[in-house]
GROMACS .gro file of C-alpha atoms in nm:
model
  153
    1UNK     CA    1   3.039   0.386  -2.530
    2UNK     CA    2   2.990   0.702  -2.311
    3UNK     CA    3   2.678   0.882  -2.301
    4UNK     CA    4   2.841   1.245  -2.259
    5UNK     CA    5   2.763   1.294  -2.640
    6UNK     CA    6   2.407   1.263  -2.508
    7UNK     CA    7   2.431   1.415  -2.235
    8UNK     CA    8   2.646   1.741  -2.419
    9UNK     CA    9   2.310   1.785  -2.650
   10UNK     CA   10   2.083   1.828  -2.331
   11UNK     CA   11   2.245   2.043  -2.182
   12UNK     CA   12   2.276   2.279  -2.517
   13UNK     CA   13   1.934   2.258  -2.554
   14UNK     CA   14   1.872   2.350  -2.183
   15UNK     CA   15   2.027   2.661  -2.257
   16UNK     CA   16   1.882   2.766  -2.559
   17UNK     CA   17   1.521   2.660  -2.377
   18UNK     CA   18   1.399   2.846  -2.077
   19UNK     CA   19   1.292   2.627  -1.744
   20UNK     CA   20   0.971   2.506  -1.765
   21UNK     CA   21   0.750   2.363  -1.453
   22UNK     CA   22   0.535   2.078  -1.452
   23UNK     CA   23   0.199   2.215  -1.400
   24UNK     CA   24  -0.029   2.093  -1.135
   25UNK     CA   25  -0.333   1.898  -1.292
   26UNK     CA   26  -0.711   2.059  -1.201
   27UNK     CA   27  -0.846   1.914  -0.929
   28UNK     CA   28  -1.025   1.624  -1.020
   29UNK     CA   29  -1.100   1.220  -1.025
   30UNK     CA   30  -0.684   1.160  -1.061
   31UNK     CA   31  -0.406   1.174  -1.210
   32UNK     CA   32  -0.395   1.027  -1.506
   33UNK     CA   33  -0.133   0.778  -1.719
   34UNK     CA   34  -0.136   1.117  -2.026
   35UNK     CA   35  -0.095   1.383  -1.680
   36UNK     CA   36   0.201   1.153  -1.563
   37UNK     CA   37   0.364   1.104  -1.885
   38UNK     CA   38   0.336   1.442  -1.996
   39UNK     CA   39   0.504   1.593  -1.629
   40UNK     CA   40   0.798   1.310  -1.727
   41UNK     CA   41   0.834   1.486  -2.081
   42UNK     CA   42   0.876   1.837  -1.919
   43UNK     CA   43   1.126   1.672  -1.636
   44UNK     CA   44   1.360   1.539  -1.915
   45UNK     CA   45   1.342   1.788  -2.140
   46UNK     CA   46   1.473   2.048  -1.809
   47UNK     CA   47   1.779   1.868  -1.743
   48UNK     CA   48   1.904   2.204  -1.584
   49UNK     CA   49   1.639   2.073  -1.268
   50UNK     CA   50   1.803   1.710  -1.244
   51UNK     CA   51   2.230   1.653  -1.427
   52UNK     CA   52   2.370   1.819  -1.079
   53UNK     CA   53   2.216   1.529  -0.919
   54UNK     CA   54   2.349   1.223  -1.157
   55UNK     CA   55   2.632   0.998  -1.025
   56UNK     CA   56   2.822   0.703  -1.167
   57UNK     CA   57   2.880   0.439  -0.936
   58UNK     CA   58   3.065   0.158  -1.173
   59UNK     CA   59   3.007  -0.154  -0.904
   60UNK     CA   60   2.574  -0.103  -0.876
   61UNK     CA   61   2.279   0.117  -1.018
   62UNK     CA   62   2.198   0.397  -0.843
   63UNK     CA   63   1.835   0.563  -0.727
   64UNK     CA   64   1.797   0.957  -0.799
   65UNK     CA   65   1.512   1.118  -0.607
   66UNK     CA   66   1.433   1.370  -0.862
   67UNK     CA   67   1.060   1.517  -0.744
   68UNK     CA   68   0.763   1.453  -0.480
   69UNK     CA   69   0.493   1.609  -0.585
   70UNK     CA   70   0.171   1.572  -0.381
   71UNK     CA   71   0.050   1.375  -0.695
   72UNK     CA   72   0.350   1.221  -0.807
   73UNK     CA   73   0.710   1.100  -0.760
   74UNK     CA   74   1.004   1.128  -1.029
   75UNK     CA   75   1.311   0.948  -1.024
   76UNK     CA   76   1.639   0.896  -1.177
   77UNK     CA   77   1.823   0.573  -1.269
   78UNK     CA   78   2.168   0.530  -1.329
   79UNK     CA   79   2.305   0.188  -1.431
   80UNK     CA   80   2.643   0.098  -1.503
   81UNK     CA   81   2.748  -0.090  -1.856
   82UNK     CA   82   2.589  -0.459  -1.841
   83UNK     CA   83   2.450  -0.429  -1.483
   84UNK     CA   84   2.260  -0.691  -1.371
   85UNK     CA   85   1.937  -0.419  -1.323
   86UNK     CA   86   1.679  -0.342  -1.037
   87UNK     CA   87   1.307  -0.349  -1.007
   88UNK     CA   88   1.104  -0.124  -1.105
   89UNK     CA   89   0.733   0.043  -0.996
   90UNK     CA   90   0.744   0.310  -1.204
   91UNK     CA   91   0.375   0.389  -1.404
   92UNK     CA   92   0.623   0.573  -1.665
   93UNK     CA   93   0.951   0.618  -1.809
   94UNK     CA   94   1.180   0.747  -2.047
   95UNK     CA   95   1.554   0.618  -2.145
   96UNK     CA   96   1.718   0.937  -2.140
   97UNK     CA   97   2.110   0.793  -2.229
   98UNK     CA   98   2.253   0.474  -2.344
   99UNK     CA   99   2.095   0.129  -2.391
  100UNK     CA  100   1.860  -0.041  -2.135
  101UNK     CA  101   1.608  -0.371  -2.143
  102UNK     CA  102   1.313  -0.478  -1.907
  103UNK     CA  103   1.209  -0.780  -1.876
  104UNK     CA  104   1.440  -1.083  -1.908
  105UNK     CA  105   1.788  -1.088  -2.066
  106UNK     CA  106   1.778  -1.079  -2.423
  107UNK     CA  107   1.448  -0.811  -2.409
  108UNK     CA  108   1.402  -0.543  -2.662
  109UNK     CA  109   1.692  -0.285  -2.601
  110UNK     CA  110   1.541   0.057  -2.529
  111UNK     CA  111   1.663   0.361  -2.670
  112UNK     CA  112   1.661   0.744  -2.571
  113UNK     CA  113   1.297   0.876  -2.645
  114UNK     CA  114   0.952   0.715  -2.659
  115UNK     CA  115   0.808   0.737  -2.261
  116UNK     CA  116   0.722   0.385  -2.168
  117UNK     CA  117   0.378   0.321  -1.952
  118UNK     CA  118   0.333   0.025  -1.688
  119UNK     CA  119   0.077  -0.145  -1.507
  120UNK     CA  120   0.327  -0.391  -1.311
  121UNK     CA  121   0.621  -0.442  -1.144
  122UNK     CA  122   0.919  -0.487  -1.398
  123UNK     CA  123   1.267  -0.557  -1.406
  124UNK     CA  124   1.555  -0.272  -1.623
  125UNK     CA  125   1.859  -0.370  -1.728
  126UNK     CA  126   2.164  -0.201  -1.833
  127UNK     CA  127   2.252  -0.278  -2.179
  128UNK     CA  128   2.590  -0.200  -2.392
  129UNK     CA  129   2.922  -0.108  -2.368
  130UNK     CA  130   2.776   0.282  -2.166
  131UNK     CA  131   2.582   0.364  -1.851
  132UNK     CA  132   2.228   0.432  -1.929
  133UNK     CA  133   2.014   0.705  -1.751
  134UNK     CA  134   1.646   0.669  -1.721
  135UNK     CA  135   1.389   0.878  -1.562
  136UNK     CA  136   1.142   0.741  -1.393
  137UNK     CA  137   0.754   0.871  -1.228
  138UNK     CA  138   0.477   0.734  -1.007
  139UNK     CA  139   0.126   0.874  -0.951
  140UNK     CA  140   0.112   0.875  -0.536
  141UNK     CA  141  -0.189   0.644  -0.444
  142UNK     CA  142  -0.447   0.880  -0.379
  143UNK     CA  143  -0.388   1.064  -0.695
  144UNK     CA  144  -0.343   0.704  -0.916
  145UNK     CA  145  -0.590   0.678  -1.194
  146UNK     CA  146  -0.364   0.463  -1.402
  147UNK     CA  147  -0.497   0.143  -1.555
  148UNK     CA  148  -0.252  -0.166  -1.618
  149UNK     CA  149  -0.101  -0.145  -1.948
  150UNK     CA  150   0.280  -0.165  -2.059
  151UNK     CA  151   0.282   0.022  -2.396
  152UNK     CA  152   0.514   0.319  -2.522
  153UNK     CA  153   0.338   0.632  -2.561
   0.00000   0.00000   0.00000
């Protein structure tokens, strides 16, 4: 299974919607999970900002930095088919293309769309016959006011 059709749809949508920059949060007590999830959704909806960075390696997962802002950082993870996975310490993540699982082998299959919130380190694993591409973000320590939870937004 290839992620090419999903990426083509994202690329076509990017031509129809002008690029949006993630707005900086107002000065305050810290970056909330909701604000961080909003940054991630805006970034995911703007593939022109990150698609050129994507690299496919059939032998191992690839970690690619996308943004490093004072209040948060964002990165892509590209997993080859049936990859054993990698540890992840993001606060929020969304699957862009393909399928993946979190946690132990046999966990529920994640598909593109929902934003997931994490409160602790977890394991991301490739699933299915094609590559998976996920987008992750983490608040920088001084800007984090996130609690420990794990659910879908």
